[in-house]
Tab-separated table of C-alpha atoms and ligand atoms in Angstrom:
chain	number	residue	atom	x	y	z
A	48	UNK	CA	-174.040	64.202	29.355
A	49	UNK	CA	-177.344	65.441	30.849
A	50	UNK	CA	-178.790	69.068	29.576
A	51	UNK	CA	-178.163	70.734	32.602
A	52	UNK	CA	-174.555	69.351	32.938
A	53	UNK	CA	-173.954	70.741	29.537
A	54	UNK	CA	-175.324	74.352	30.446
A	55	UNK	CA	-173.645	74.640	33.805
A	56	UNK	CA	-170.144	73.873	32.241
A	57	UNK	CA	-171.047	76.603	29.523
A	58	UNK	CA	-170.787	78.802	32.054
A	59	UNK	CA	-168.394	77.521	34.830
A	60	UNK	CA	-165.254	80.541	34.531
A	61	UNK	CA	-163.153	78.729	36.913
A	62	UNK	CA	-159.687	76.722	36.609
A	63	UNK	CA	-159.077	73.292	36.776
A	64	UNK	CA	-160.800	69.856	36.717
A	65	UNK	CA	-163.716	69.916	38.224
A	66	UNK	CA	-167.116	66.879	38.935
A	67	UNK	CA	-170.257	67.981	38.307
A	68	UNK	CA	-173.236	65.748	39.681
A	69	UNK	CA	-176.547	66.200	38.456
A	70	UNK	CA	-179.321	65.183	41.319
A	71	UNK	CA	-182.290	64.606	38.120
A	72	UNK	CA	-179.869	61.478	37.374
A	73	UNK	CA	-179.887	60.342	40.844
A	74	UNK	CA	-183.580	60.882	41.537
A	75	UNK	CA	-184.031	58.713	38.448
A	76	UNK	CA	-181.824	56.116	39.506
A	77	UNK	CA	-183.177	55.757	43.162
A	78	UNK	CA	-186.662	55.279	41.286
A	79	UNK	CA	-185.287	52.690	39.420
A	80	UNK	CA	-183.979	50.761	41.983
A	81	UNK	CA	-187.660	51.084	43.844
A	82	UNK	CA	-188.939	49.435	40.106
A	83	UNK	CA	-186.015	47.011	39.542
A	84	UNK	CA	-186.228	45.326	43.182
A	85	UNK	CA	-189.991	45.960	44.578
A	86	UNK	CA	-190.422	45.350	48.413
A	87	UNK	CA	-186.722	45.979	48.836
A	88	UNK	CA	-185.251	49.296	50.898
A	89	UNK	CA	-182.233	51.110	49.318
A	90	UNK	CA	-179.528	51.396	51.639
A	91	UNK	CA	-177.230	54.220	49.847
A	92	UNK	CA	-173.820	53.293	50.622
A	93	UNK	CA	-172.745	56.775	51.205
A	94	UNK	CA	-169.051	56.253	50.615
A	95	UNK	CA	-169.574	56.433	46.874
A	96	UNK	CA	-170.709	60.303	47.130
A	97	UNK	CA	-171.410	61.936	50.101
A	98	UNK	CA	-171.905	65.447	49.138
A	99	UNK	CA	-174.696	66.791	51.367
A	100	UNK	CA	-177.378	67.531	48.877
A	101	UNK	CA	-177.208	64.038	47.444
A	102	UNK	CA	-177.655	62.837	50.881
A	103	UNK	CA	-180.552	65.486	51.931
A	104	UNK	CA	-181.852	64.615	48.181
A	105	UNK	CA	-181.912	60.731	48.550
A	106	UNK	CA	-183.130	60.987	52.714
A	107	UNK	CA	-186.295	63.512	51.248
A	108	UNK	CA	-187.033	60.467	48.746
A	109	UNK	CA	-187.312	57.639	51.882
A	110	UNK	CA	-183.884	56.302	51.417
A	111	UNK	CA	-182.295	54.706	53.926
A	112	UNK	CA	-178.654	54.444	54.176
A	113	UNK	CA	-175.653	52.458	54.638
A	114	UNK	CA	-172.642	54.268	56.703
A	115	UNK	CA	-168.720	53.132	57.108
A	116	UNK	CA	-168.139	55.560	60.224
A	117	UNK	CA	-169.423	58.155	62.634
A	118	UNK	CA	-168.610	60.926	60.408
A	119	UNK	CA	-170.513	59.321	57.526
A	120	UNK	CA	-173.975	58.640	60.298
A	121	UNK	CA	-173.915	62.263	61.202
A	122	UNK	CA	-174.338	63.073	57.572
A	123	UNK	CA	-176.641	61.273	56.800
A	124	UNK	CA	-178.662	62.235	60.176
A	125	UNK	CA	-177.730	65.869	59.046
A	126	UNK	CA	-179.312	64.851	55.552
A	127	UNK	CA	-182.276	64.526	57.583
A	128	UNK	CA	-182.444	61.117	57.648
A	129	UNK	CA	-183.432	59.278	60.978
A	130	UNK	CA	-181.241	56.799	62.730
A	131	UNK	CA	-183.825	53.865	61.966
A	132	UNK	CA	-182.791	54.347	58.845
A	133	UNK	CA	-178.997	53.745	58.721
A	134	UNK	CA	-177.282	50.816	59.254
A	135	UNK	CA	-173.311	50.449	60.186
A	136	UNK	CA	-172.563	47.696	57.681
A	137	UNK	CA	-168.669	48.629	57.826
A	138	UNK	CA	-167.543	45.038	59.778
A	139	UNK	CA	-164.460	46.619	61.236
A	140	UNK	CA	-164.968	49.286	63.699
A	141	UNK	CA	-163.442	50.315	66.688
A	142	UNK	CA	-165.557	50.276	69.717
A	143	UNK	CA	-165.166	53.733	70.300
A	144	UNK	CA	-166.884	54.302	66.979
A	145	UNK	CA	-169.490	51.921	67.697
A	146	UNK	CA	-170.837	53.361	71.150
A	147	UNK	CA	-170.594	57.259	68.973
A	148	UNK	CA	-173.132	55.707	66.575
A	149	UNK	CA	-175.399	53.759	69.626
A	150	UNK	CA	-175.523	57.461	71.150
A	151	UNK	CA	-176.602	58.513	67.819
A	152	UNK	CA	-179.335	55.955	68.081
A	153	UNK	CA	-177.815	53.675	65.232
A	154	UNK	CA	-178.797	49.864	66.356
A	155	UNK	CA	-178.090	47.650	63.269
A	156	UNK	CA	-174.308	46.820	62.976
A	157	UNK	CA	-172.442	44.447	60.514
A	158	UNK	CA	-170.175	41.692	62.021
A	159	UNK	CA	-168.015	39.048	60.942
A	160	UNK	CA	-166.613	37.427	63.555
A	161	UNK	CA	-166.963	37.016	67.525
A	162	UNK	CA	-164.384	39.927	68.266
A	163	UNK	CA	-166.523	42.881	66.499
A	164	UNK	CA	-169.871	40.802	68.240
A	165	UNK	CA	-167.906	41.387	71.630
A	166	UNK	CA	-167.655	45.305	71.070
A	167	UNK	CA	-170.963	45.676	70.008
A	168	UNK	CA	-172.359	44.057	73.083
A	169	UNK	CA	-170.432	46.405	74.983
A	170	UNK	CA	-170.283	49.439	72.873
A	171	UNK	CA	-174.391	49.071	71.831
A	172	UNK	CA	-175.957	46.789	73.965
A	173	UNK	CA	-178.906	44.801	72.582
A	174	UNK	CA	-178.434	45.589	69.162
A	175	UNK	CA	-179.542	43.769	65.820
A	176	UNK	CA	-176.566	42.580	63.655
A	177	UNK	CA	-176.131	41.296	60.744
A	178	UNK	CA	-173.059	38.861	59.847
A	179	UNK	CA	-171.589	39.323	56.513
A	180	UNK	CA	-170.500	36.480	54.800
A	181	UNK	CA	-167.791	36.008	52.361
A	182	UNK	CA	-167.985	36.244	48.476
A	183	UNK	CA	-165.514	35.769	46.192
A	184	UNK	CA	-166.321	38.438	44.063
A	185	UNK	CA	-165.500	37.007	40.557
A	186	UNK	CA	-167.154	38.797	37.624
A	187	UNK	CA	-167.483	42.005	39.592
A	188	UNK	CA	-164.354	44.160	38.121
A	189	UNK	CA	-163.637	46.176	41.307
A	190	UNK	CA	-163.475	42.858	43.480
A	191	UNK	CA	-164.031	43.634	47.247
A	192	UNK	CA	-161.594	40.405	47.551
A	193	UNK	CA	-161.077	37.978	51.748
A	194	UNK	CA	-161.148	41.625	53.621
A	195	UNK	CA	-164.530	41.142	54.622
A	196	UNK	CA	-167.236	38.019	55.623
A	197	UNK	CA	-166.715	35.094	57.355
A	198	UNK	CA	-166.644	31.510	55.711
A	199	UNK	CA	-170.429	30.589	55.354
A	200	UNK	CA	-170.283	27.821	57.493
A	201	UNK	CA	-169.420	29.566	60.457
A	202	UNK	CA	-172.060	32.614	60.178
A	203	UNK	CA	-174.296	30.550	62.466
A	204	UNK	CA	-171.839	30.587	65.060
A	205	UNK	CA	-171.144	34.009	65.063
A	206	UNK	CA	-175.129	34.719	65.015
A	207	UNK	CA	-176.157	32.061	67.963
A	208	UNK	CA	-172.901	34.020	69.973
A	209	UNK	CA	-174.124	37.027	69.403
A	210	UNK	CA	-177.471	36.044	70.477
A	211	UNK	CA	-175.986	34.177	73.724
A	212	UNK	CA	-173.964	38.021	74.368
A	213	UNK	CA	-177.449	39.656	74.098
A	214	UNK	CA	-177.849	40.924	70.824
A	215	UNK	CA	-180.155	40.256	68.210
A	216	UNK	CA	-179.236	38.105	65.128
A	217	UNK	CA	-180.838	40.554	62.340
A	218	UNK	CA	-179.875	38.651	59.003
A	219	UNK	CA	-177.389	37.788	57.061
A	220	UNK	CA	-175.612	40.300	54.288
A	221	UNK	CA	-172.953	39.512	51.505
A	222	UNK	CA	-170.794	42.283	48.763
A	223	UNK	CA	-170.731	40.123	45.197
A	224	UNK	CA	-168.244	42.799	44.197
A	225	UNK	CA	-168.451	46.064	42.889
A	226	UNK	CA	-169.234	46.792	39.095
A	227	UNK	CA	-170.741	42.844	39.312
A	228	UNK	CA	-171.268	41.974	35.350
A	229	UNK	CA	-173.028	38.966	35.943
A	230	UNK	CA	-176.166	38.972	36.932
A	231	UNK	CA	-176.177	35.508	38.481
A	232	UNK	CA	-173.565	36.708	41.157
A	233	UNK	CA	-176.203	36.549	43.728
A	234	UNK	CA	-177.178	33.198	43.331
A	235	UNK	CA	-174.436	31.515	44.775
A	236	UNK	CA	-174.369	33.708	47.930
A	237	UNK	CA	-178.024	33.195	48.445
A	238	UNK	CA	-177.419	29.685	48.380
A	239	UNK	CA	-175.009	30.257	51.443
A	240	UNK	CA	-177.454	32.408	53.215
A	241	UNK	CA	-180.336	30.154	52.714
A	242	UNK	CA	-178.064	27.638	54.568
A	243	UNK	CA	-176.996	30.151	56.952
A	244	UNK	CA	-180.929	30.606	58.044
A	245	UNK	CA	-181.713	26.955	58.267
A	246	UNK	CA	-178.691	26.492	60.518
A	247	UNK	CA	-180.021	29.607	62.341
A	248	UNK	CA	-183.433	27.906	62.617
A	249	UNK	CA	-182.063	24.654	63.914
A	250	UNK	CA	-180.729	26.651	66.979
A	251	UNK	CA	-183.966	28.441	67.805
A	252	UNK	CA	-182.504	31.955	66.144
A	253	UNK	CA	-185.448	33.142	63.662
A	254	UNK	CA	-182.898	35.744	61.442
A	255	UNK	CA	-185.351	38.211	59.405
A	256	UNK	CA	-183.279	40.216	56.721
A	257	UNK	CA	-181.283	39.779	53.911
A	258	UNK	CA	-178.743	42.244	52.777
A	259	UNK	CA	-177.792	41.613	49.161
A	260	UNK	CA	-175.051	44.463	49.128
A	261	UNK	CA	-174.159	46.715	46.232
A	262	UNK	CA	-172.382	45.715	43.105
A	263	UNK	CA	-174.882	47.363	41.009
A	264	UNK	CA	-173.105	48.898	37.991
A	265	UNK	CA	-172.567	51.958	36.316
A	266	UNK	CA	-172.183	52.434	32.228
A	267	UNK	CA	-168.190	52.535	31.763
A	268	UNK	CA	-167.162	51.531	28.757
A	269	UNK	CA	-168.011	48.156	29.021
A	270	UNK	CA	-171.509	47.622	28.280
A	271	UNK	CA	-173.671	46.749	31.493
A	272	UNK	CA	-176.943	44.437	31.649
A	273	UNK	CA	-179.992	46.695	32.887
A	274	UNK	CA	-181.339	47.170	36.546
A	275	UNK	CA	-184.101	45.249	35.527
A	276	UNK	CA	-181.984	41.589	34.642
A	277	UNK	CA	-180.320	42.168	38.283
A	278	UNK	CA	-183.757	42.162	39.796
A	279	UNK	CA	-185.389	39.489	37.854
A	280	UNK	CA	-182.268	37.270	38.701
A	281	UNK	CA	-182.449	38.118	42.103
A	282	UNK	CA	-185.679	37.369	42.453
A	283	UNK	CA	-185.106	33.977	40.661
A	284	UNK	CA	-182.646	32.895	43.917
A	285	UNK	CA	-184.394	33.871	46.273
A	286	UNK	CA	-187.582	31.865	45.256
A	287	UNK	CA	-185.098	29.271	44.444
A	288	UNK	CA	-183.274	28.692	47.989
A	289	UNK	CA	-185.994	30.290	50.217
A	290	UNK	CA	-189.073	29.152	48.460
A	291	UNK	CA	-192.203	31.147	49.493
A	292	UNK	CA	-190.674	32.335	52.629
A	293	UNK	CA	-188.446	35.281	50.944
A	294	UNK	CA	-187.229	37.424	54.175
A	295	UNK	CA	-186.834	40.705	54.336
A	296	UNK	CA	-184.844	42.142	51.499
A	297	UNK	CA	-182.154	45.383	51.099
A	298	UNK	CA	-179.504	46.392	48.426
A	299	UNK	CA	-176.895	48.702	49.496
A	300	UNK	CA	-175.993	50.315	46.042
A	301	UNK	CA	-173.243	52.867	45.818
A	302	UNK	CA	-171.748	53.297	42.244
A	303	UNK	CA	-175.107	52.403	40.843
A	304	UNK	CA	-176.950	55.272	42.370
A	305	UNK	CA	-174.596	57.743	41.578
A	306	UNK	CA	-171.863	56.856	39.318
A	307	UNK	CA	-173.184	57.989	36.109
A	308	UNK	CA	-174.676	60.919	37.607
A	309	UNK	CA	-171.609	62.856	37.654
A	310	UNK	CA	-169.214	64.123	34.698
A	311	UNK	CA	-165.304	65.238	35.408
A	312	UNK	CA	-164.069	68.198	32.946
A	313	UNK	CA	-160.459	67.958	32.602
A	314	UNK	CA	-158.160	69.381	30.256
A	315	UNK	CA	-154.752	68.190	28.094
A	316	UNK	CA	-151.599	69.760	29.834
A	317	UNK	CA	-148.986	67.624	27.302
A	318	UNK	CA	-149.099	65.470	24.478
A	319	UNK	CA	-145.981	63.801	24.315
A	320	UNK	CA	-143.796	61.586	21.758
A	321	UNK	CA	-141.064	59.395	23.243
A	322	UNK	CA	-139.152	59.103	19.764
A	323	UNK	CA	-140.105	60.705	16.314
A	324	UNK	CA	-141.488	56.865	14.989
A	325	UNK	CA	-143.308	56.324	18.312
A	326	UNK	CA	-146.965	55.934	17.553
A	327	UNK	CA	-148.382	55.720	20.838
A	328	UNK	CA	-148.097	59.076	22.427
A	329	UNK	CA	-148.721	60.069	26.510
A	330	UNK	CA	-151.466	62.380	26.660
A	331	UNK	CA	-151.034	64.132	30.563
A	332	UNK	CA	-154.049	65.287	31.693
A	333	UNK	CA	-154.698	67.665	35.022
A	334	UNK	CA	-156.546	65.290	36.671
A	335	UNK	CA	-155.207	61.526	37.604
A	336	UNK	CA	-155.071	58.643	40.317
A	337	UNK	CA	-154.358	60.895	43.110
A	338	UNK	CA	-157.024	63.793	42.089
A	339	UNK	CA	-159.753	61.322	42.054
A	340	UNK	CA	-159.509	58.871	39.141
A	341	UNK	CA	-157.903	56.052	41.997
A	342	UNK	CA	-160.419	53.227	40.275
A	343	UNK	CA	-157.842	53.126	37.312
A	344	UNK	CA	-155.850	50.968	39.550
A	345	UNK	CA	-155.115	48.198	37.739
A	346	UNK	CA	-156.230	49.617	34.994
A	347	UNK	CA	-159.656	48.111	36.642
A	348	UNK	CA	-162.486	51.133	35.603
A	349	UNK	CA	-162.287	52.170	32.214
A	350	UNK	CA	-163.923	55.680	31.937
A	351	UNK	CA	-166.080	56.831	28.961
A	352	UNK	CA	-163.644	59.784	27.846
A	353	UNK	CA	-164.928	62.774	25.421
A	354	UNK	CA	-163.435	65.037	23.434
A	355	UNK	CA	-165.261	68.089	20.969
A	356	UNK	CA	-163.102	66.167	18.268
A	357	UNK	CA	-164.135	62.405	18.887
A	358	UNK	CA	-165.541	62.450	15.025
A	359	UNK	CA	-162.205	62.436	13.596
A	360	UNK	CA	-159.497	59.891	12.955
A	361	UNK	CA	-158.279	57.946	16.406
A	362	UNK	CA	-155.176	56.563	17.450
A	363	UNK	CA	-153.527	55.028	20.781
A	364	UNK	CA	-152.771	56.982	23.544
A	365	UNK	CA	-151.137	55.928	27.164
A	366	UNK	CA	-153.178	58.765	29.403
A	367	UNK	CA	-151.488	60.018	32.553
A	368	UNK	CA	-151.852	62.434	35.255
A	369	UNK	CA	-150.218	65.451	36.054
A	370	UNK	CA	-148.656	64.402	39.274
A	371	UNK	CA	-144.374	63.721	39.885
A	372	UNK	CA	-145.390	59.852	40.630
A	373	UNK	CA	-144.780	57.507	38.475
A	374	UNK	CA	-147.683	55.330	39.708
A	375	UNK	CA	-150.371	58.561	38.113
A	376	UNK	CA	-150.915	56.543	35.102
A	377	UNK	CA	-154.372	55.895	33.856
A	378	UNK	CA	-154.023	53.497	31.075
A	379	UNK	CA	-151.332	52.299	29.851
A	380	UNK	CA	-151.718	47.858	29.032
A	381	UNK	CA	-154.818	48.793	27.030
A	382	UNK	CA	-153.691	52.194	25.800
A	383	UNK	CA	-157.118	54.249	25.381
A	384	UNK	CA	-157.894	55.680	21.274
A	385	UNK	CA	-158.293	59.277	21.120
A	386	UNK	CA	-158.719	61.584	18.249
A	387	UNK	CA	-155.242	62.244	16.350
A	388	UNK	CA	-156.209	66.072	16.220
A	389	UNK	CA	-156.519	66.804	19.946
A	390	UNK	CA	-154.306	69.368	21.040
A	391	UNK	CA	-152.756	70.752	24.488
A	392	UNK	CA	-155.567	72.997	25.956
A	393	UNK	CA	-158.564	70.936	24.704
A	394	UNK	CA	-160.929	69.721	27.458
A	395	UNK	CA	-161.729	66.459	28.001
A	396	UNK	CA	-164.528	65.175	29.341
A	397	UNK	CA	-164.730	61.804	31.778
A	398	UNK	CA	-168.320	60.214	31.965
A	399	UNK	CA	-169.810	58.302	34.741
A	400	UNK	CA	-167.680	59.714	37.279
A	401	UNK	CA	-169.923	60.172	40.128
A	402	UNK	CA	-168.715	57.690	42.263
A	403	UNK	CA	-165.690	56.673	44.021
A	404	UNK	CA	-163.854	60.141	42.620
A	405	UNK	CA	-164.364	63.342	44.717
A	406	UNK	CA	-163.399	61.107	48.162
A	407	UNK	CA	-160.525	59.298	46.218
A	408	UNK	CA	-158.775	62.853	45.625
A	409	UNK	CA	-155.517	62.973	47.786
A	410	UNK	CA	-155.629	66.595	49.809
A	411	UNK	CA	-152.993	68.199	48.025
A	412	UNK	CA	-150.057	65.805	46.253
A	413	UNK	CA	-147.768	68.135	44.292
A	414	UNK	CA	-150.095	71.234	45.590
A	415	UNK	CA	-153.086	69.908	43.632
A	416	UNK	CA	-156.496	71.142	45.185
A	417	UNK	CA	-158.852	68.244	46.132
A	418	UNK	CA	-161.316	67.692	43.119
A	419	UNK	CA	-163.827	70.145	43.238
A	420	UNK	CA	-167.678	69.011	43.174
A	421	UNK	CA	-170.492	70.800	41.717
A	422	UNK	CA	-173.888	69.273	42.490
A	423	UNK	CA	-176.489	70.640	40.910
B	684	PLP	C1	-168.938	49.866	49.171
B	684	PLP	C2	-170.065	49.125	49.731
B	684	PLP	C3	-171.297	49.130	49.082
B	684	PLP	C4	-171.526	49.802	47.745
B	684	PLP	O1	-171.001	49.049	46.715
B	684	PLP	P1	-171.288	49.428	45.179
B	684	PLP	O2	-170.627	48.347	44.437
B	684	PLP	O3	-170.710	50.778	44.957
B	684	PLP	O4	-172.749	49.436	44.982
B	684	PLP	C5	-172.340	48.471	49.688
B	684	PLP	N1	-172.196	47.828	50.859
B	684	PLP	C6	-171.025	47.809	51.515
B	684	PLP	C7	-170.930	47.110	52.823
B	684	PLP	C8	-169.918	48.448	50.979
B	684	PLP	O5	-168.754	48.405	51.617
């Protein structure tokens, strides 16, 4: 927890869970991103916070940004940044959407297969586009699974149509998987898109750009390599499968530009036994899957969790939200250790929660307010 976070929760007065994102954490991170991967743009994937002043604080810093709709472009043109500097890397969009953002003066769309080429050409003629390829996202633990990218092989195809439709083949981009652990993740998608330029080449289509997606991580529980191994490994395949003629390089990062900016403060409603010798008891807190903790799916993101007794004894706990669905459970396979002495009323505190939370909170299940932000 930063200084700041600490003094603003001093004096917060107000009810109920709330995320507070500190920007000092995200200026840092964008810098380190700059460090970790010299002479390659950062495209903020703006679905993984897109509270205004992070946006008007990342736009003020040069960033440029990756957007999912209309609504998330005109933010990000609101933020203040220009439309040369966002890129519609969502690959299914209706065409509707896609002339909105060509009127915005967005020209650089993702595509993965002929049909989305087709509505571009109509919706934003003579546009650069970029077809995403397929990964299979294995080491990554919030896998971004077959939903998006075509098979490698048949990029080209997709590219030299486009091209034939008017367009202009940009590059080639690829998603290893969010929360990647392995470094070497890129590798085997650069190997693809090395092939995917040759094939280009052979057919007289020069492509310039690479987009090597997010899948940066933030610090869950789970220890996470540094920014600095991603980039060094990166930088390894692409010297590797392009030799000395490296194109043009971005990283879209989401999570890892703002996930462990932010900190949730919740609080225990119940502490529950089942039976007088059970020895795992349900702690409920007032915050859960449907107020914004939705990456527990699975059981798949394992929040840092705090409590003002974490120095005494521990033992383990199924956590839950507050919600009348049975599905609101947080961990329960790998119950989660918490201090024997907490008590109903204590606060908790959930680290690292500045991604994929405030956005993830349902509009009012059971009554329950949308989790509130604080950016400060
Ligand atoms: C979600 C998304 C990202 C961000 O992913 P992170 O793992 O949060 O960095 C980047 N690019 C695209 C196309 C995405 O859909």
């Amino acid at each position: 927890m930063t200084a700041r976070i600490r003094e603003f929760l001093k004096q917060r007065t107000d009810d109920g869970p709330c995320l507070v994102v500190d920007l000092d954490v995200v200026r840092e991170n964008y810098l380190n991103f700059a460090k970790a991967l010299a002479d390659t743009k950062v495209f903020y994937a703006v679905k993984a916070n897109p509270a205004p002043e992070i946006l008007r604080l990342l736009a003020g810093l040069g960033c440029c940004f990756d957007v999912a709709s209309v609504a998330e472009a005109e933010a990000a043109l609101a933020a203040g940044a220009p439309p040369e500097r966002i890129s519609y890397g969502n690959t299914i969009k209706k065409e509707t959407e896609i002339a909105a953002a060509f009127g915005l003066g967005i020209g650089l769309f993702a595509v993965d297969c002929e049909a989305e080429v087709e509505k571009v050409k109509r919706a934003a003629p003579g546009s650069r586009v970029i077809c995403r390829i397929h990964c299979d996202g294995s080491g990554a633990e919030w896998p971004l699974s077959r939903k998006f990218g075509c098979e490698p092989a048949y990029a080209a195809d997709i590219l030299e149509f486009a091209h034939k439709q008017g367009l202009v083949p940009h590059g080639v981009s690829f998603h290893v998987g969010s929360q990647q652990h392995n470094v070497e993740a890129w590798d085997r998608a650069l190997a693809s898109t090395a092939a995917v330029f040759r094939a280009c080449a052979e057919r007289g289509i020069v492509l310039a750009m690479v987009n090597l997606g997010g899948g940066f991580p933030a610090r869950y529980v789970r220890k996470t390599p540094k920014l600095e191994s991603y980039g060094r490994a990166i930088f390894r395949a692409l010297r590797k499968h392009f030799g000395n003629a490296i194109p043009e390089t971005i990283v879209e990062p989401g999570r890892g530009l703002v996930g462990n900016a932010g900190m949730i403060e919740a609080e225990v409603v119940l502490i529950a036994k089942r039976s007088p010798e059970d020895d795992v008891r349900w702690v409920y807190l007032d915050i859960g899957k449907f107020l914004g903790l939705a990456e527990t799916i699975g059981e798949s993101i394992r929040y840092p969790i705090r409590t003002t007794k974490d120095r005494d004894q521990t033992a383990p706990c199924i956590i839950a939200g507050p919600t009348c669905d049975s599905v609101d459970v947080l961990y329960e396979k790998t119950p989660y250790p918490l201090p024997v002495s907490l008590a109903i009323g204590d606060k908790v505190l959930i680290e690292a929660a500045g991604a994929y939370t405030a956005t993830y909170s349902s509009v009012g299940f059971n009554g329950y307010p949308p989790l509130r932000q604080y950016v400060i």
